[in-house]
Short mmCIF file of C-alpha atoms and ligand atoms in Angstrom, two decimals:
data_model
loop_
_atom_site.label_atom_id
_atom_site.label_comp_id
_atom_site.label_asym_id
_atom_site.label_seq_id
_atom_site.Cartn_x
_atom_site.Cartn_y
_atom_site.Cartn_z
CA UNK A 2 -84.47 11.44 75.58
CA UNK A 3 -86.71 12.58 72.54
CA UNK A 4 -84.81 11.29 69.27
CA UNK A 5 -87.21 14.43 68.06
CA UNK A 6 -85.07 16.64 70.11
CA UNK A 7 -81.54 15.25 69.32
CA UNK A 8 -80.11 17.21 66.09
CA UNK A 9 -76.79 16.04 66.14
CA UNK A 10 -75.77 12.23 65.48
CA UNK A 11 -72.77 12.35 67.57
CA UNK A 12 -74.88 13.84 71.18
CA UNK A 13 -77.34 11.03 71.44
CA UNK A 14 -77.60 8.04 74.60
CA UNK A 15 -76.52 4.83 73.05
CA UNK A 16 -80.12 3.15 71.84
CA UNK A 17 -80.61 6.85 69.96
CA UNK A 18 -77.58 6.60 68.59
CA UNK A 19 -77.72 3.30 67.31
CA UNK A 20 -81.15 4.68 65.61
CA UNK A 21 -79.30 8.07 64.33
CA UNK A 22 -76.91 5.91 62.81
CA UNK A 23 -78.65 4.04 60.78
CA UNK A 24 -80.72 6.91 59.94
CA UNK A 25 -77.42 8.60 58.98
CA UNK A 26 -75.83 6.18 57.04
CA UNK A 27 -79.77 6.03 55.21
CA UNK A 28 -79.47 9.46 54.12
CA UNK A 29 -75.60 9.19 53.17
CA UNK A 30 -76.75 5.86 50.75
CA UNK A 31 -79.35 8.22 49.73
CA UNK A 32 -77.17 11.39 48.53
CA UNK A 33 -74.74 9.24 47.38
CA UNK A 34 -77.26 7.48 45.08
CA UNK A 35 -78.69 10.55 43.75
CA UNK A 36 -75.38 11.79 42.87
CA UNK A 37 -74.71 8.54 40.97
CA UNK A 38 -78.10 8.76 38.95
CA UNK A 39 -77.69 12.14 37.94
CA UNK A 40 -74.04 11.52 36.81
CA UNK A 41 -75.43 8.62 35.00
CA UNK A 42 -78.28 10.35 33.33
CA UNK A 43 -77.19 11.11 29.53
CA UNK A 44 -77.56 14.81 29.20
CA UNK A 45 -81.18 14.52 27.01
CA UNK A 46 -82.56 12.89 30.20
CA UNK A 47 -80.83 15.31 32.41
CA UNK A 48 -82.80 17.87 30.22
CA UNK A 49 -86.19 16.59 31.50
CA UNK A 50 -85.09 17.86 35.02
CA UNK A 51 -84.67 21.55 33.98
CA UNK A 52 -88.03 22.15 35.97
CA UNK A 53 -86.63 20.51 39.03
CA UNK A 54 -83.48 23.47 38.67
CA UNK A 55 -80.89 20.45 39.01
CA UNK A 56 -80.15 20.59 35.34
CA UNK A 57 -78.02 23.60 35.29
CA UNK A 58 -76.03 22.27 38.09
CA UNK A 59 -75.85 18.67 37.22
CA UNK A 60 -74.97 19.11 33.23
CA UNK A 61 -72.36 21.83 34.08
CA UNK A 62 -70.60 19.31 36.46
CA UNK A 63 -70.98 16.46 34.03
CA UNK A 64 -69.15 18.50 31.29
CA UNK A 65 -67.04 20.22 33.85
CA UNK A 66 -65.55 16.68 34.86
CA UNK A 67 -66.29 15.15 31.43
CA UNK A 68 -68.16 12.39 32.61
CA UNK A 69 -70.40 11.73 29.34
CA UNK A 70 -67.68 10.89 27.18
CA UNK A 71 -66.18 8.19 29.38
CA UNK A 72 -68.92 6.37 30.62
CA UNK A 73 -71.25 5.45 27.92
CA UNK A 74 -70.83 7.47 24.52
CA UNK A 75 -70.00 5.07 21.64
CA UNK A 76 -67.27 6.02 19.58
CA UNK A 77 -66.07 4.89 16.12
CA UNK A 78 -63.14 6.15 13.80
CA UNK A 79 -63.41 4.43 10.34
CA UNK A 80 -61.27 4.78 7.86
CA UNK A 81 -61.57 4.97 3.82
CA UNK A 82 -58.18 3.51 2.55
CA UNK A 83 -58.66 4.80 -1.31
CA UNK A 84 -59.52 9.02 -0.01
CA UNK A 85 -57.79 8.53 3.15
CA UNK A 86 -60.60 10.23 4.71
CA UNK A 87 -61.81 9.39 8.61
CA UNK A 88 -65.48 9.15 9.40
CA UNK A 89 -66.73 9.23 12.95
CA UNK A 90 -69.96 7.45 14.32
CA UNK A 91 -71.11 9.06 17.65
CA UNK A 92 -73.89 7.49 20.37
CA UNK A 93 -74.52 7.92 23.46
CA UNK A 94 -75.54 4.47 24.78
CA UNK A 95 -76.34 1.15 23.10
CA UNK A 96 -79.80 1.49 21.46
CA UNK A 97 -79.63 5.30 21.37
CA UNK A 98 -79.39 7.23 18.43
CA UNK A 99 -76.33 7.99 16.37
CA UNK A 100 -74.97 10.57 14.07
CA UNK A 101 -71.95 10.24 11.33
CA UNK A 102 -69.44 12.75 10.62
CA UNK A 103 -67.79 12.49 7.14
CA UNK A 104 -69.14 9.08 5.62
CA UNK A 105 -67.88 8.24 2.15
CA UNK A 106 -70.15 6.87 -0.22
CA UNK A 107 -68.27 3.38 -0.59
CA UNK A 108 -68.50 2.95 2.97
CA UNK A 109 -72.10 3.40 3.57
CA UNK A 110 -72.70 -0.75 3.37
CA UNK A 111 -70.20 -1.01 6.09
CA UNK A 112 -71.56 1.54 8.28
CA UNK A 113 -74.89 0.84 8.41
CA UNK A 114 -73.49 -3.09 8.95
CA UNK A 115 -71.92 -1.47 12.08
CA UNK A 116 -74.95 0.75 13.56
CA UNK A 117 -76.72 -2.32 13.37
CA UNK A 118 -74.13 -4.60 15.14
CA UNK A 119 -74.18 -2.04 18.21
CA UNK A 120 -77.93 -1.69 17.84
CA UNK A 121 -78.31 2.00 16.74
CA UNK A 122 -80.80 4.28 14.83
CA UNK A 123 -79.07 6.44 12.96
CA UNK A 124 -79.96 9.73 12.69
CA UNK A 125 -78.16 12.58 11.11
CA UNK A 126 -75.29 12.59 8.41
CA UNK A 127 -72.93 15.49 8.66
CA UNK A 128 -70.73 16.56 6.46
CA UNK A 129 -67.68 18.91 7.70
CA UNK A 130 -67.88 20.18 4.54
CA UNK A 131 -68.05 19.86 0.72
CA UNK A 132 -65.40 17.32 0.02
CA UNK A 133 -63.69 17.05 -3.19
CA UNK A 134 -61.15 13.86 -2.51
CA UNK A 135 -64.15 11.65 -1.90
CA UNK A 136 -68.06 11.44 -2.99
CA UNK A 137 -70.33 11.46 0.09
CA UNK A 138 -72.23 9.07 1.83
CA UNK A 139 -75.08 11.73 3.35
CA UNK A 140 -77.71 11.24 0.40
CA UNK A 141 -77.40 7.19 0.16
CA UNK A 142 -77.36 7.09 3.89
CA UNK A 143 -80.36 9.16 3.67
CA UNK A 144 -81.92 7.21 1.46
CA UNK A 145 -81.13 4.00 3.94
CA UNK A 146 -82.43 5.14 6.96
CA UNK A 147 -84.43 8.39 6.42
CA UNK A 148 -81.75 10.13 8.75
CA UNK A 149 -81.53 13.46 8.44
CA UNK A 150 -78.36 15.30 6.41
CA UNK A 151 -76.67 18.41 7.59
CA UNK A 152 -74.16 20.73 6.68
CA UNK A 153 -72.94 24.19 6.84
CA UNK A 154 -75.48 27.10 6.24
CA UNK A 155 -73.15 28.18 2.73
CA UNK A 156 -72.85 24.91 1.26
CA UNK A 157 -73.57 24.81 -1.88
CA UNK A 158 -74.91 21.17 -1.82
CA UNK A 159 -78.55 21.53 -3.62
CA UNK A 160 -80.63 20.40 -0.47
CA UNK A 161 -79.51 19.17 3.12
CA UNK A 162 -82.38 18.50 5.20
CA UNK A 163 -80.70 20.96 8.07
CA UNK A 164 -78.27 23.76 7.42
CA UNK A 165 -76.46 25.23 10.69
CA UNK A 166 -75.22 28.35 11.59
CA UNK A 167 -71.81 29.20 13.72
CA UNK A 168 -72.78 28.49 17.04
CA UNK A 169 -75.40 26.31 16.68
CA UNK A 170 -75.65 23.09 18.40
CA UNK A 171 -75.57 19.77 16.88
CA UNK A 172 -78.17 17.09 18.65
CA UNK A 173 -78.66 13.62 19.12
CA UNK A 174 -80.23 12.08 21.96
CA UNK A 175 -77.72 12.32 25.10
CA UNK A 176 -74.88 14.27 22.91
CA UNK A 177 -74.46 17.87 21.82
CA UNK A 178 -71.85 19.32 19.70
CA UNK A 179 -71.18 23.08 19.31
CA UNK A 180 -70.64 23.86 15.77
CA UNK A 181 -68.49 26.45 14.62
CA UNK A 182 -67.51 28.03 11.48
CA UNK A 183 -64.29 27.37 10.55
CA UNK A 184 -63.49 28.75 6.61
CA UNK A 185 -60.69 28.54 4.69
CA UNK A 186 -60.26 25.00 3.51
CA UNK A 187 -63.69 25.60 1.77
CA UNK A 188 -66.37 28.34 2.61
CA UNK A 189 -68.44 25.80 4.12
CA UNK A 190 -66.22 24.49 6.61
CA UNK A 191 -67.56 23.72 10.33
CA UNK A 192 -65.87 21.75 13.44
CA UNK A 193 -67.63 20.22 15.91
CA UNK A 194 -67.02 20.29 19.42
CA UNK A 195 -67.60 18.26 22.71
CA UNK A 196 -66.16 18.84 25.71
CA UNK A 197 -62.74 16.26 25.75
CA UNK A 198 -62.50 16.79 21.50
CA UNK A 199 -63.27 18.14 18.27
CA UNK A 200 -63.97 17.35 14.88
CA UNK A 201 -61.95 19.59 12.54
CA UNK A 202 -62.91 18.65 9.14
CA UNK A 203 -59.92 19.75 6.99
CA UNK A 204 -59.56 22.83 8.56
CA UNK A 205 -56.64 21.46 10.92
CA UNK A 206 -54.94 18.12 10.37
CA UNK A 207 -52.26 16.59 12.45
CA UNK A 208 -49.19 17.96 11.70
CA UNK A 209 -50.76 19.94 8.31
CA UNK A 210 -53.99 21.99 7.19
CA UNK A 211 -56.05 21.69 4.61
CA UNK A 212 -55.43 23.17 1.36
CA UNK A 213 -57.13 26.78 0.69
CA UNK A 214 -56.50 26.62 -3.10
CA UNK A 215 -59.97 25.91 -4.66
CA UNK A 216 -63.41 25.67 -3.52
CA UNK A 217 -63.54 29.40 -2.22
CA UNK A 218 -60.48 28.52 0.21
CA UNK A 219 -58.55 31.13 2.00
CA UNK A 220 -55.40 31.05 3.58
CA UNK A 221 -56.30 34.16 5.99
CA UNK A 222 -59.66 32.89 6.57
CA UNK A 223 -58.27 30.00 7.94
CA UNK A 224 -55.42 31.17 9.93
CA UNK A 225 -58.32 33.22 11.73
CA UNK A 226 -60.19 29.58 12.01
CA UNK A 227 -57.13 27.66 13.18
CA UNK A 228 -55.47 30.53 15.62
CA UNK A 229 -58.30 32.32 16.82
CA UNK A 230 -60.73 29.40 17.28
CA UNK A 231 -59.33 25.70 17.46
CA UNK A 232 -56.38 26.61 18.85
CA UNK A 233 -58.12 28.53 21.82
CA UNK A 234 -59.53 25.47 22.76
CA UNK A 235 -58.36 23.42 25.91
CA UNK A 236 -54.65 22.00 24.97
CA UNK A 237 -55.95 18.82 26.29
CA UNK A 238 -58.57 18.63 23.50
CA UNK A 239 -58.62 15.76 21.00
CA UNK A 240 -58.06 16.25 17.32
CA UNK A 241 -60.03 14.16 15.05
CA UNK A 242 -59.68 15.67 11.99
CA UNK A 243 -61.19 14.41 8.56
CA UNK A 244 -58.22 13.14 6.77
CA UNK A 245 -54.77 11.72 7.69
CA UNK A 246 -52.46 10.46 4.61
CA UNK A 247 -49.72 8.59 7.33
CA UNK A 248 -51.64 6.70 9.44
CA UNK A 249 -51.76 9.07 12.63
CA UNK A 250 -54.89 8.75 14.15
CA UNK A 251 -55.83 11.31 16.61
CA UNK A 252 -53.94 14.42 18.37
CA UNK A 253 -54.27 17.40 20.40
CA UNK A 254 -54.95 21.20 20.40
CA UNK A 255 -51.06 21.00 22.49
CA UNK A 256 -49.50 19.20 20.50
CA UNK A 257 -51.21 20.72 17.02
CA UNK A 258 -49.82 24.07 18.56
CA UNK A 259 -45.78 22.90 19.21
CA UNK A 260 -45.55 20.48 16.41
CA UNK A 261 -47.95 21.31 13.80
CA UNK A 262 -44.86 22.48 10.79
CA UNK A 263 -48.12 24.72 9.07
CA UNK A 264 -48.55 27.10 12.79
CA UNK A 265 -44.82 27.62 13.76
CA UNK A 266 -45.85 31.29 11.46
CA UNK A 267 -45.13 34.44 13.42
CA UNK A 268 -48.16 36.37 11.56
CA UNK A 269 -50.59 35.85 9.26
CA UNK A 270 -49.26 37.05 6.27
CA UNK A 271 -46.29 34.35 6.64
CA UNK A 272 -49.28 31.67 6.94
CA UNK A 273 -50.69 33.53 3.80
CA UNK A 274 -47.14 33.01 2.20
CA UNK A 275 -46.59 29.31 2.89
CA UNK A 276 -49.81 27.87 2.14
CA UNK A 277 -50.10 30.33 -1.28
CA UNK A 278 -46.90 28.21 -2.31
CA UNK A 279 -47.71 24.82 -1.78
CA UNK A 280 -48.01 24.44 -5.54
CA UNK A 281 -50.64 21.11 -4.79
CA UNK A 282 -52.39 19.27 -7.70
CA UNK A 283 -55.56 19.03 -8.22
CA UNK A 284 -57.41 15.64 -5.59
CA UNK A 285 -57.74 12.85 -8.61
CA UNK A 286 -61.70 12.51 -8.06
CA UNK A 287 -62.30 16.25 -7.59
CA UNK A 288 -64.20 16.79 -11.12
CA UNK A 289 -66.48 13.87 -10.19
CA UNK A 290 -66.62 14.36 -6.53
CA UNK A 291 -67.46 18.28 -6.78
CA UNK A 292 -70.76 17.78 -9.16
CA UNK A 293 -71.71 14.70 -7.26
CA UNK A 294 -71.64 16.11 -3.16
CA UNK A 295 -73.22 19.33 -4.77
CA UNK A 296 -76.42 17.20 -6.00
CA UNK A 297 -76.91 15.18 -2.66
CA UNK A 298 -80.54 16.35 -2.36
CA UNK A 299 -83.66 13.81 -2.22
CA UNK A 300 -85.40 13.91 -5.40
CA UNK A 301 -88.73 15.16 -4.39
CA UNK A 302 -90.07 14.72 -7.69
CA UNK A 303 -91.57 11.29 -7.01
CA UNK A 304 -93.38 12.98 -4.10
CA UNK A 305 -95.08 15.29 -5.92
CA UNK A 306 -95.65 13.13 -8.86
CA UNK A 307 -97.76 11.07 -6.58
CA UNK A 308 -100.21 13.99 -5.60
CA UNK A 309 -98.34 14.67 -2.40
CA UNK A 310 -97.00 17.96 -2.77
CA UNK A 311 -97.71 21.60 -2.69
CA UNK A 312 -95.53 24.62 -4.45
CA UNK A 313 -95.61 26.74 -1.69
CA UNK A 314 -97.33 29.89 -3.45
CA UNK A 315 -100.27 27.16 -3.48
CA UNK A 316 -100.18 26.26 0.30
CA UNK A 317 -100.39 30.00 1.27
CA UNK A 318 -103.88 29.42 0.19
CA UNK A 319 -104.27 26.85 2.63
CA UNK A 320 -103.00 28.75 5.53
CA UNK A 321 -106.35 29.07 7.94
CA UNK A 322 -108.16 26.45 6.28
CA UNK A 323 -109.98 23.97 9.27
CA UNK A 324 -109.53 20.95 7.42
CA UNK A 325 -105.88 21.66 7.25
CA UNK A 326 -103.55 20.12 9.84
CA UNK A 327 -100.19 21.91 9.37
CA UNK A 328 -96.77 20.03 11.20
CA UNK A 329 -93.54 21.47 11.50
CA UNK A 330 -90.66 18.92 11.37
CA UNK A 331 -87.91 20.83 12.30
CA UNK A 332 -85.99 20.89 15.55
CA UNK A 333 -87.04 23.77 18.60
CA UNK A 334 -83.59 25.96 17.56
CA UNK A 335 -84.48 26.18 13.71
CA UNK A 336 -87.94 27.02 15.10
CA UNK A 337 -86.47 29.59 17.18
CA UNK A 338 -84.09 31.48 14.56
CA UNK A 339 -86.20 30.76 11.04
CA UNK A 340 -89.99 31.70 12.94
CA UNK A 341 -93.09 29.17 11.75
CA UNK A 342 -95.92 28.93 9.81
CA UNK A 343 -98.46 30.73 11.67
CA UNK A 344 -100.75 27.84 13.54
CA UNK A 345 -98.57 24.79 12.60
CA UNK A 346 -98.17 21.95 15.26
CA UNK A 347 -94.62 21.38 16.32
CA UNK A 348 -93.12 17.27 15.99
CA UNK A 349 -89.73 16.79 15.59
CA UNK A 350 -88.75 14.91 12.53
CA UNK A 351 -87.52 12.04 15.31
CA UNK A 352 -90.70 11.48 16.82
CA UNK A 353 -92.39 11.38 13.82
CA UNK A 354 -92.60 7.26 13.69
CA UNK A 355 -94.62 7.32 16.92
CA UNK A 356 -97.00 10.10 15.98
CA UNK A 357 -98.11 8.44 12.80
CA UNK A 358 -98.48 5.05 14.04
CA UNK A 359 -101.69 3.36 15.22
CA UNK A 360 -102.91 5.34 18.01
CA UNK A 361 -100.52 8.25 17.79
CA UNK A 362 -101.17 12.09 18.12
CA UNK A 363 -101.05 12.76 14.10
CA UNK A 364 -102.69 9.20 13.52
CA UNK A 365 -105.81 9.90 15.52
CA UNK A 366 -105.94 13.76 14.01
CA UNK A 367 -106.11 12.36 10.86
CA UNK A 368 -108.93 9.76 11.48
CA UNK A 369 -110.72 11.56 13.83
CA UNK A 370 -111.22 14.85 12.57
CA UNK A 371 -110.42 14.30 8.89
CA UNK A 372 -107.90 17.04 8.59
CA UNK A 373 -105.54 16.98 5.99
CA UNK A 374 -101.71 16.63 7.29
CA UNK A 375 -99.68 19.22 5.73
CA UNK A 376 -95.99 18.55 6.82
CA UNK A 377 -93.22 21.25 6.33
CA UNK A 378 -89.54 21.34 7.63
CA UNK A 379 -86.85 23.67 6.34
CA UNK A 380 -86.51 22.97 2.44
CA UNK A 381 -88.63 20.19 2.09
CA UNK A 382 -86.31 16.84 2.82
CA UNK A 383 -87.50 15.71 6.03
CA UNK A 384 -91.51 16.62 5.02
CA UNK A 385 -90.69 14.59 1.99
CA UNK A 386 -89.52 11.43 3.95
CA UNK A 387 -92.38 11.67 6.46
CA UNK A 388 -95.13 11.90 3.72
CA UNK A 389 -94.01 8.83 2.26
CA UNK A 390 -93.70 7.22 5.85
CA UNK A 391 -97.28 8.71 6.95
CA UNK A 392 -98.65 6.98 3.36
CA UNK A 393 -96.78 3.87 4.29
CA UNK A 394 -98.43 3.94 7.90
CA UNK A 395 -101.98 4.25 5.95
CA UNK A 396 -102.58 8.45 6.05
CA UNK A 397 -103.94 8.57 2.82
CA UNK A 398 -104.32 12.87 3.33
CA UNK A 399 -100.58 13.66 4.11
CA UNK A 400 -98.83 15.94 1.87
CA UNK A 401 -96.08 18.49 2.32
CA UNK A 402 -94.95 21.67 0.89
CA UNK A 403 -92.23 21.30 -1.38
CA UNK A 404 -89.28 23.26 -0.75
CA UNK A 405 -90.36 23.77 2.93
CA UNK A 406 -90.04 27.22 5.04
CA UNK A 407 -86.93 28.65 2.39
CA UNK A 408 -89.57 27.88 -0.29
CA UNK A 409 -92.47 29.81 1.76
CA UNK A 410 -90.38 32.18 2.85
CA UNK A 411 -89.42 33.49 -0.99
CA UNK A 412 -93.08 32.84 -1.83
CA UNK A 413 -93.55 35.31 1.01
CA UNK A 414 -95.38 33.38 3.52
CA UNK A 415 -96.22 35.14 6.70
CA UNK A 416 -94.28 33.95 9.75
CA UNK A 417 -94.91 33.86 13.49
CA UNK A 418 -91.78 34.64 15.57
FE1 FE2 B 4 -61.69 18.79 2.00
#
């Protein structure tokens, strides 16, 4: 008998079938090791697949079943004894890259101890939002590594190299966070979210809420943020919020719901009521706290000082120029919502250290074709860092325009959408 003509494994003489078997049990080994490697794949590499179509399939399954967060994804909860605040370090593998929720200033030595011991690069700082208990680690952590600090789009910190939006996502390589706006503890409150937990700031705390007494809080902004948002999150969700004052370390959106004192309200106005009459003093470090997470911003100063810098009513003059080479730091979803400078090349602030080294894309520009880089990201952090870093790497013609797109933008620089 043809083995050509034989289509099922279980009709064939017995020197076919011993053939079909193995050929069977091939193909089973086969599937069953592509399934593995796609389940293994952190979701950035997944990413690279979306042309193949098995993206959409594979990353819904992952999160569906929650696979990321139990097989590789490095998780820390430190703890600052004198604010009682929590600060969480996030990876997705050993030697990945690594972001910080909520670092305190005191701490930074011990953190950046830590991302070494597991071999990580961080980069991004987040803050929940503008803390007044505690002063922040985001600008000297900044200053350490050249990671990248983020907050809320209404802080009113003086410069964060990224602001986000509700809804936005929050990216490292192999993790994404959903970040929502959450108001009422502050006006600049977000949570973050991944699939098995979230990251609540002060906005819910175990068995409490944050305060909504100063700082622009709001007791019915953030009964809206608690009921209508965290709390319509999977019961089975982890609570990390960013303070705990007894020692509890983690909860749920369940058991927030039945045991949380603060949400056993049958309306708003009684939430209103209860937290309008909490009669709380004032956090002990809150008039030197305030003033100091408000002016986290790199000084760009010394940047400009240097020669390195343009005031963005000057760079619209360079717009068009040939022997300008301008490159747009920020990440593809600020790109997508803020528009560009018409004619800019796109590289991430992350890949930056590869493009400006020996041999790299912005290296060879530079030497080849004598074009002057002109870096810009969105308010002038992250061009600031990567002019010094292009200067350091021997690009004697970078420069950047202070203040980045907000500064362009209120100079009223065209954009391309
Ligand atoms: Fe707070």
């Amino acid at each position: 008998m043809s083995t050509r003509k034989i289509f099922s494994c279980n009709t064939i003489a017995t020197r076919d079938r011993s053939y079909f078997d193995i050929r069977c049990l091939f193909r089973s080994i086969r599937h069953a090791a592509l399934v593995l490697w796609i389940f293994r794949r952190p979701p950035g590499a997944l990413r690279s697949l979306r042309s193949a179509r098995l993206y959409p399939v594979a990353d819904g399954l992952r999160r569906t079943l929650n696979l990321d967060y139990d097989l590789k994804m490095i998780f820390r909860q430190l703890f600052d004894q004198v604010s009682s605040t929590y600060s969480y370090l996030l990876a997705s593998r050993s030697g990945g890259e690594a972001l910080i929720i909520d670092p305190v200033l005191e701490k930074v030595d011990r953190y950046l101890q830590l991302v070494r011991e597991l071999d990580l690069k961080l980069v991004k700082a987040v803050d929940t939002h503008l803390h007044a208990d505690h002063i922040t680690g985001l600008g000297a952590l900044r200053d350490h590594t050249h990671c990248i600090t983020v907050m809320g789009e209404q802080t009113k910190a003086d410069v964060v190299s990224m602001r986000l939006s509700d809804g936005d996502k929050l990216t490292i390589e192999g993790l994404v966070l959903d970040a929502i706006y959450t108001p009422g503890h502050t006006d600049d409150s977000y949570s973050f979210i991944l699939p098995d937990r979230v990251f609540t700031g002060d906005t819910l705390l175990i068995r409490g809420t944050g305060r909504t007494d100063f700082q622009n809080g709001d007791a019915r902004q953030q009964y809206d943020s608690i009921f209508n948002r965290l709390l319509k999150l999977p019961e089975s969700t982890l609570v990390y919020p960013a303070h705990d004052y007894k020692g509890d370390t983690v909860s749920t959106i369940g058991e927030e719901k039945a045991f949380n004192p603060r949400l056993q309200v049958k309306s708003v106005e009684e939430y209103v009521a209860l937290m309008n009459n909490l009669k709380l003093a004032n956090p002990k470090m809150m008039d030197i706290a305030v003033p100091a997470n408000i002016k986290v911003g790199l000084a760009q100063e010394k940047i400009a000082l240097r020669g390195w810098a343009f005031a963005a009513s000057s760079a619209l003059a360079l717009l068009g120029k040939p022997d300008i080479a301008l490159i747009d730091l920020r990440e593809r979803s600020e790109r997508e919502r803020h528009g560009t400078i018409p004619g800019s090349l796109h590289v991430p602030y992350p890949a930056l250290q590869e493009n400006i080294s020996e041999g790299g894309m912005l290296s060879e520009l530079a030497k080849s074709t004598s074009k002057r880089l002109l870096f810009y990201c969105a308010f002038g952090e992250r061009s600031a860092m990567a002019v010094q870093a292009a200067q350091d790497a021997g690009l004697a013609s970078a420069c950047h325009i202070e203040g980045g797109l907000d500064a362009w933008e209120k100079a009223g620089g065209p954009l391309a959408r």
